């Protein structure tokens, strides 16, 4: 009943019911449930996936938006956790969590996490598998997660949203060739072909015509968002970074030119000063406007 209690949709976690029991009793009961070896991660994820399917049918406009992002969980002083991994430095120990969050294409509200993966020293615990999985690099690990999303049959076309870590030409080519639609926050400096010449992505963005989209709040102050887009072609080779027997190994891999939409979003104050700028690369169809993608 505590887990089924009604709450605001973005609230998470166990809520103790009114009664004589203390919060510790509710926490202990939850721990007994979570640590039950007969309850598998896919079983725990099933109600979330079903909730996501219902949410998509009610709150989406023909698209299922799936935000993919990583979070570092720091447990530097928890010596009892012997399966921690080394993260930013030798003394930074903990776990890496990947979340695939389904969000509404109507208003951007969260619907449900449809896949969670926790990387530990023995492998990766995943809600898509009963057994522990092999740990891949961050971007290589997105492929099986995307395949899992496609097998869920949510009833809509899927679009994957990835932060700047996803700005990898090799992975963008692979996703595009597999027919997957994406929106990736881009880095400024990679070179692209734009209007017949080669230039930095940020310089190509500076030539995109921008139009006023809406008024927004930026750090509590009134501001205006401007959006626009242009087409760019990525021709550079992909560069892999791997560690083999403790040594860094790099390879350049050529690939076919990839034409993408470069979407530019700027937030300006009343004087026209640019307060923030985002560059987005996407292969989503032109029927979805730049203003919609920049939301």
CSV table of C-alpha atoms in Angstrom, one decimal:
chain,number,residue,atom,x,y,z
A,1,UNK,CA,0.0,0.0,0.0
A,2,UNK,CA,2.9,2.4,0.7
A,3,UNK,CA,4.2,1.8,-2.8
A,4,UNK,CA,0.7,2.3,-4.4
A,5,UNK,CA,-0.1,5.5,-2.5
A,6,UNK,CA,-1.1,8.4,-4.7
A,7,UNK,CA,1.5,11.1,-5.1
A,8,UNK,CA,2.7,13.8,-7.5
A,9,UNK,CA,4.0,12.1,-10.6
A,10,UNK,CA,7.6,13.3,-10.1
A,11,UNK,CA,7.8,12.2,-6.5
A,12,UNK,CA,9.9,9.0,-6.0
A,13,UNK,CA,10.4,6.5,-3.2
A,14,UNK,CA,8.5,4.8,-0.4
A,15,UNK,CA,6.0,6.8,1.5
A,16,UNK,CA,4.9,5.7,5.0
A,17,UNK,CA,1.2,5.3,5.6
A,18,UNK,CA,-0.5,7.0,8.5
A,19,UNK,CA,-0.4,4.7,11.6
A,20,UNK,CA,1.5,3.8,14.7
A,21,UNK,CA,4.5,2.3,13.0
A,22,UNK,CA,7.7,4.4,12.8
A,23,UNK,CA,9.4,5.3,9.5
A,24,UNK,CA,12.1,2.8,10.3
A,25,UNK,CA,9.6,0.0,10.2
A,26,UNK,CA,8.5,1.0,6.7
A,27,UNK,CA,12.1,1.3,5.6
A,28,UNK,CA,12.9,-2.1,7.0
A,29,UNK,CA,10.0,-3.7,5.2
A,30,UNK,CA,11.1,-2.0,1.9
A,31,UNK,CA,14.6,-3.3,2.4
A,32,UNK,CA,13.3,-6.9,2.9
A,33,UNK,CA,11.4,-6.6,-0.4
A,34,UNK,CA,14.3,-5.0,-2.4
A,35,UNK,CA,16.8,-7.6,-1.1
A,36,UNK,CA,14.6,-10.6,-1.8
A,37,UNK,CA,16.7,-12.7,-4.3
A,38,UNK,CA,13.5,-14.2,-5.8
A,39,UNK,CA,12.5,-10.7,-7.1
A,40,UNK,CA,14.5,-10.0,-10.3
A,41,UNK,CA,15.3,-6.6,-11.8
A,42,UNK,CA,13.1,-7.3,-14.9
A,43,UNK,CA,10.2,-8.1,-12.6
A,44,UNK,CA,10.7,-4.8,-10.7
A,45,UNK,CA,10.8,-2.9,-14.0
A,46,UNK,CA,7.6,-4.5,-15.4
A,47,UNK,CA,5.1,-2.1,-13.7
A,48,UNK,CA,7.2,0.9,-14.8
A,49,UNK,CA,7.2,-0.3,-18.4
A,50,UNK,CA,3.5,-0.8,-18.3
A,51,UNK,CA,3.0,2.7,-16.8
A,52,UNK,CA,5.2,4.1,-19.6
A,53,UNK,CA,3.1,2.5,-22.3
A,54,UNK,CA,-0.1,3.9,-20.8
A,55,UNK,CA,1.6,7.3,-20.5
A,56,UNK,CA,2.7,7.3,-24.1
A,57,UNK,CA,-0.8,6.6,-25.3
A,58,UNK,CA,-2.2,9.5,-23.3
A,59,UNK,CA,0.6,12.1,-23.3
A,60,UNK,CA,2.5,11.8,-26.6
A,61,UNK,CA,2.0,13.2,-30.1
A,62,UNK,CA,3.0,10.1,-32.1
A,63,UNK,CA,6.6,10.0,-30.7
A,64,UNK,CA,8.1,8.3,-27.6
A,65,UNK,CA,10.9,10.5,-26.4
A,66,UNK,CA,13.6,8.5,-24.5
A,67,UNK,CA,16.2,10.5,-22.6
A,68,UNK,CA,19.5,8.6,-22.0
A,69,UNK,CA,21.9,9.9,-19.4
A,70,UNK,CA,24.5,8.7,-16.9
A,71,UNK,CA,24.9,9.5,-13.2
A,72,UNK,CA,27.9,8.8,-11.0
A,73,UNK,CA,27.0,7.5,-7.6
A,74,UNK,CA,29.8,8.3,-5.2
A,75,UNK,CA,30.4,5.9,-2.2
A,76,UNK,CA,34.0,6.8,-1.4
A,77,UNK,CA,33.9,6.0,2.3
A,78,UNK,CA,31.6,2.9,2.1
A,79,UNK,CA,34.2,0.2,2.5
A,80,UNK,CA,31.5,-2.4,3.0
A,81,UNK,CA,30.5,-2.0,-0.7
A,82,UNK,CA,33.2,-4.2,-2.2
A,83,UNK,CA,31.9,-4.0,-5.8
A,84,UNK,CA,32.6,-0.3,-6.3
A,85,UNK,CA,34.4,0.9,-9.4
A,86,UNK,CA,37.0,3.6,-9.9
A,87,UNK,CA,35.5,6.7,-11.5
A,88,UNK,CA,37.1,10.1,-11.8
A,89,UNK,CA,40.2,9.3,-9.8
A,90,UNK,CA,41.7,6.4,-7.8
A,91,UNK,CA,40.0,7.7,-4.6
A,92,UNK,CA,36.7,8.3,-6.3
A,93,UNK,CA,34.8,5.0,-5.8
A,94,UNK,CA,31.1,4.2,-6.5
A,95,UNK,CA,28.9,3.1,-9.3
A,96,UNK,CA,27.7,4.4,-12.7
A,97,UNK,CA,24.0,4.5,-13.4
A,98,UNK,CA,22.4,4.7,-16.8
A,99,UNK,CA,18.8,5.7,-17.0
A,100,UNK,CA,16.5,5.5,-20.0
A,101,UNK,CA,13.6,7.9,-19.1
A,102,UNK,CA,10.5,8.0,-21.2
A,103,UNK,CA,9.1,11.5,-21.4
A,104,UNK,CA,6.0,13.1,-22.9
A,105,UNK,CA,6.5,14.6,-26.4
A,106,UNK,CA,3.5,16.9,-25.5
A,107,UNK,CA,5.0,18.8,-22.6
A,108,UNK,CA,8.3,17.1,-21.6
A,109,UNK,CA,7.0,15.7,-18.4
A,110,UNK,CA,8.5,12.4,-17.2
A,111,UNK,CA,6.4,9.3,-17.7
A,112,UNK,CA,8.6,6.4,-16.3
A,113,UNK,CA,12.1,5.0,-16.3
A,114,UNK,CA,12.0,2.1,-18.7
A,115,UNK,CA,15.5,0.8,-18.3
A,116,UNK,CA,18.1,1.2,-15.5
A,117,UNK,CA,21.7,-0.1,-15.5
A,118,UNK,CA,24.2,0.0,-12.7
A,119,UNK,CA,27.8,-0.7,-13.5
A,120,UNK,CA,29.8,-2.3,-10.7
A,121,UNK,CA,33.2,-4.1,-10.7
A,122,UNK,CA,31.7,-7.5,-11.5
A,123,UNK,CA,29.6,-6.2,-14.5
A,124,UNK,CA,26.4,-4.4,-15.1
A,125,UNK,CA,23.1,-4.9,-13.2
A,126,UNK,CA,20.3,-4.2,-15.7
A,127,UNK,CA,16.5,-4.2,-15.6
A,128,UNK,CA,16.6,-5.9,-19.0
A,129,UNK,CA,18.3,-9.0,-17.8
A,130,UNK,CA,18.1,-11.5,-14.9
A,131,UNK,CA,21.9,-12.1,-15.2
A,132,UNK,CA,24.7,-9.6,-14.7
A,133,UNK,CA,25.8,-8.2,-18.1
A,134,UNK,CA,29.2,-7.3,-19.5
A,135,UNK,CA,30.1,-3.7,-19.0
A,136,UNK,CA,30.7,-1.7,-22.2
A,137,UNK,CA,31.9,1.9,-22.7
A,138,UNK,CA,29.2,4.5,-22.1
A,139,UNK,CA,28.2,5.0,-25.7
A,140,UNK,CA,28.7,1.4,-26.8
A,141,UNK,CA,26.4,0.4,-24.0
A,142,UNK,CA,23.6,2.4,-25.6
A,143,UNK,CA,23.1,0.0,-28.5
A,144,UNK,CA,21.6,-2.9,-26.5
A,145,UNK,CA,19.5,-0.4,-24.5
A,146,UNK,CA,18.1,1.0,-27.7
A,147,UNK,CA,17.4,-2.5,-29.0
A,148,UNK,CA,15.6,-3.2,-25.7
A,149,UNK,CA,13.5,0.0,-26.2
A,150,UNK,CA,12.5,-1.1,-29.7
A,151,UNK,CA,11.4,-4.5,-28.3
A,152,UNK,CA,9.0,-2.9,-25.8
A,153,UNK,CA,6.4,-2.0,-28.4
A,154,UNK,CA,5.4,1.3,-26.9
A,155,UNK,CA,3.2,2.0,-29.9
A,156,UNK,CA,5.0,5.1,-31.1
A,157,UNK,CA,8.0,6.1,-33.1
A,158,UNK,CA,11.0,6.5,-30.8
A,159,UNK,CA,13.5,9.4,-30.6
A,160,UNK,CA,16.6,9.2,-28.4
A,161,UNK,CA,17.8,12.3,-26.6
A,162,UNK,CA,21.5,12.2,-25.5
A,163,UNK,CA,23.7,14.8,-23.8
A,164,UNK,CA,27.0,16.0,-25.2
A,165,UNK,CA,28.7,12.7,-24.4
A,166,UNK,CA,26.7,11.3,-27.3
A,167,UNK,CA,28.3,13.6,-29.8
A,168,UNK,CA,30.4,10.9,-31.4
A,169,UNK,CA,30.5,10.7,-35.2
A,170,UNK,CA,30.9,6.9,-35.2
A,171,UNK,CA,27.9,6.4,-33.0
A,172,UNK,CA,25.8,8.9,-34.9
A,173,UNK,CA,26.5,7.1,-38.1
A,174,UNK,CA,25.7,3.8,-36.6
A,175,UNK,CA,22.4,5.0,-35.1
A,176,UNK,CA,21.4,6.7,-38.4
A,177,UNK,CA,22.2,3.6,-40.5
A,178,UNK,CA,20.1,1.5,-38.1
A,179,UNK,CA,17.1,3.8,-38.7
A,180,UNK,CA,17.2,5.3,-35.2
A,181,UNK,CA,16.1,8.9,-34.7
A,182,UNK,CA,18.1,11.0,-32.3
A,183,UNK,CA,18.6,14.5,-30.8
A,184,UNK,CA,22.1,15.0,-29.4
A,185,UNK,CA,23.6,18.1,-27.7
A,186,UNK,CA,26.6,18.9,-29.8
A,187,UNK,CA,30.1,20.2,-29.0
A,188,UNK,CA,31.3,23.5,-30.4
A,189,UNK,CA,34.6,22.6,-32.1
A,190,UNK,CA,34.1,19.6,-34.4
A,191,UNK,CA,34.5,20.6,-38.1
A,192,UNK,CA,31.6,20.1,-40.5
A,193,UNK,CA,30.7,20.9,-44.1
A,194,UNK,CA,28.3,23.8,-44.3
A,195,UNK,CA,27.2,25.7,-47.4
A,196,UNK,CA,30.0,24.3,-49.5
A,197,UNK,CA,32.9,24.9,-47.0
A,198,UNK,CA,34.4,23.3,-44.0
A,199,UNK,CA,34.1,25.1,-40.7
A,200,UNK,CA,33.6,24.6,-37.0
A,201,UNK,CA,30.1,23.6,-35.9
A,202,UNK,CA,29.8,26.8,-33.8
A,203,UNK,CA,30.7,28.9,-36.8
A,204,UNK,CA,28.0,27.1,-38.9
A,205,UNK,CA,25.5,27.8,-36.1
A,206,UNK,CA,26.3,31.5,-36.1
A,207,UNK,CA,25.0,31.6,-39.7
A,208,UNK,CA,21.7,30.0,-38.9
A,209,UNK,CA,18.7,32.5,-39.0
A,210,UNK,CA,17.1,32.6,-35.5
A,211,UNK,CA,13.5,33.5,-34.7
A,212,UNK,CA,11.8,34.4,-31.5
A,213,UNK,CA,10.1,31.4,-30.0
A,214,UNK,CA,8.8,32.1,-26.6
A,215,UNK,CA,9.5,33.9,-23.3
A,216,UNK,CA,11.2,32.0,-20.6
A,217,UNK,CA,12.7,32.3,-17.1
A,218,UNK,CA,16.5,32.2,-16.9
A,219,UNK,CA,17.8,32.0,-13.4
A,220,UNK,CA,14.6,33.6,-12.2
A,221,UNK,CA,14.7,36.5,-14.6
A,222,UNK,CA,12.6,37.1,-17.7
A,223,UNK,CA,14.3,36.2,-21.0
A,224,UNK,CA,13.5,35.3,-24.6
A,225,UNK,CA,14.3,32.0,-26.4
A,226,UNK,CA,15.3,32.2,-30.1
A,227,UNK,CA,15.6,29.1,-32.3
A,228,UNK,CA,16.6,28.3,-35.8
A,229,UNK,CA,18.3,25.6,-37.9
A,230,UNK,CA,20.6,24.8,-40.8
A,231,UNK,CA,21.9,21.7,-42.5
A,232,UNK,CA,25.4,20.4,-41.9
A,233,UNK,CA,27.3,17.4,-43.3
A,234,UNK,CA,29.7,15.3,-41.0
A,235,UNK,CA,32.5,13.8,-43.1
A,236,UNK,CA,35.3,13.4,-40.6
A,237,UNK,CA,36.4,9.9,-39.6
A,238,UNK,CA,35.4,8.4,-36.3
A,239,UNK,CA,38.1,8.0,-33.7
A,240,UNK,CA,37.9,5.1,-31.2
A,241,UNK,CA,39.5,5.2,-27.8
A,242,UNK,CA,40.1,1.9,-26.1
A,243,UNK,CA,42.4,0.6,-23.4
A,244,UNK,CA,44.1,-2.7,-24.2
A,245,UNK,CA,46.4,-4.3,-21.5
A,246,UNK,CA,46.6,-0.9,-19.8
A,247,UNK,CA,47.6,1.0,-22.9
A,248,UNK,CA,45.5,3.6,-24.8
A,249,UNK,CA,44.8,2.5,-28.3
A,250,UNK,CA,43.2,4.8,-30.9
A,251,UNK,CA,42.0,4.1,-34.4
A,252,UNK,CA,40.5,6.3,-37.1
A,253,UNK,CA,37.5,4.8,-38.9
A,254,UNK,CA,36.2,6.4,-42.1
A,255,UNK,CA,32.5,6.5,-42.8
A,256,UNK,CA,29.9,7.8,-45.2
A,257,UNK,CA,29.0,11.5,-45.0
A,258,UNK,CA,26.2,12.1,-42.6
A,259,UNK,CA,23.8,15.0,-43.2
A,260,UNK,CA,22.0,16.3,-40.1
A,261,UNK,CA,19.9,19.2,-38.9
A,262,UNK,CA,21.8,21.6,-36.7
A,263,UNK,CA,19.4,23.2,-34.4
A,264,UNK,CA,20.4,26.4,-32.5
A,265,UNK,CA,18.7,27.6,-29.4
A,266,UNK,CA,19.6,30.8,-27.7
A,267,UNK,CA,18.3,32.5,-24.5
A,268,UNK,CA,18.7,36.3,-24.6
A,269,UNK,CA,17.9,39.1,-22.1
A,270,UNK,CA,15.9,42.2,-22.9
A,271,UNK,CA,19.0,43.9,-24.3
A,272,UNK,CA,19.7,41.1,-26.7
A,273,UNK,CA,22.7,39.7,-24.8
A,274,UNK,CA,23.1,36.0,-25.2
A,275,UNK,CA,22.8,34.3,-21.8
A,276,UNK,CA,23.0,30.7,-23.0
A,277,UNK,CA,23.3,28.8,-26.3
A,278,UNK,CA,22.7,25.1,-27.1
A,279,UNK,CA,23.7,23.3,-30.4
A,280,UNK,CA,21.7,20.2,-31.2
A,281,UNK,CA,22.3,17.6,-33.9
A,282,UNK,CA,19.3,15.6,-35.1
A,283,UNK,CA,18.1,13.3,-37.9
A,284,UNK,CA,14.5,13.7,-36.9
A,285,UNK,CA,12.2,14.6,-39.9
A,286,UNK,CA,11.6,18.2,-40.9
A,287,UNK,CA,7.9,17.9,-39.9
A,288,UNK,CA,9.1,18.5,-36.3
A,289,UNK,CA,10.1,22.1,-36.1
A,290,UNK,CA,13.3,23.4,-34.7
A,291,UNK,CA,11.3,25.3,-32.0
A,292,UNK,CA,9.7,22.1,-30.9
A,293,UNK,CA,13.0,20.2,-30.7
A,294,UNK,CA,14.6,23.1,-28.7
A,295,UNK,CA,11.9,22.9,-26.0
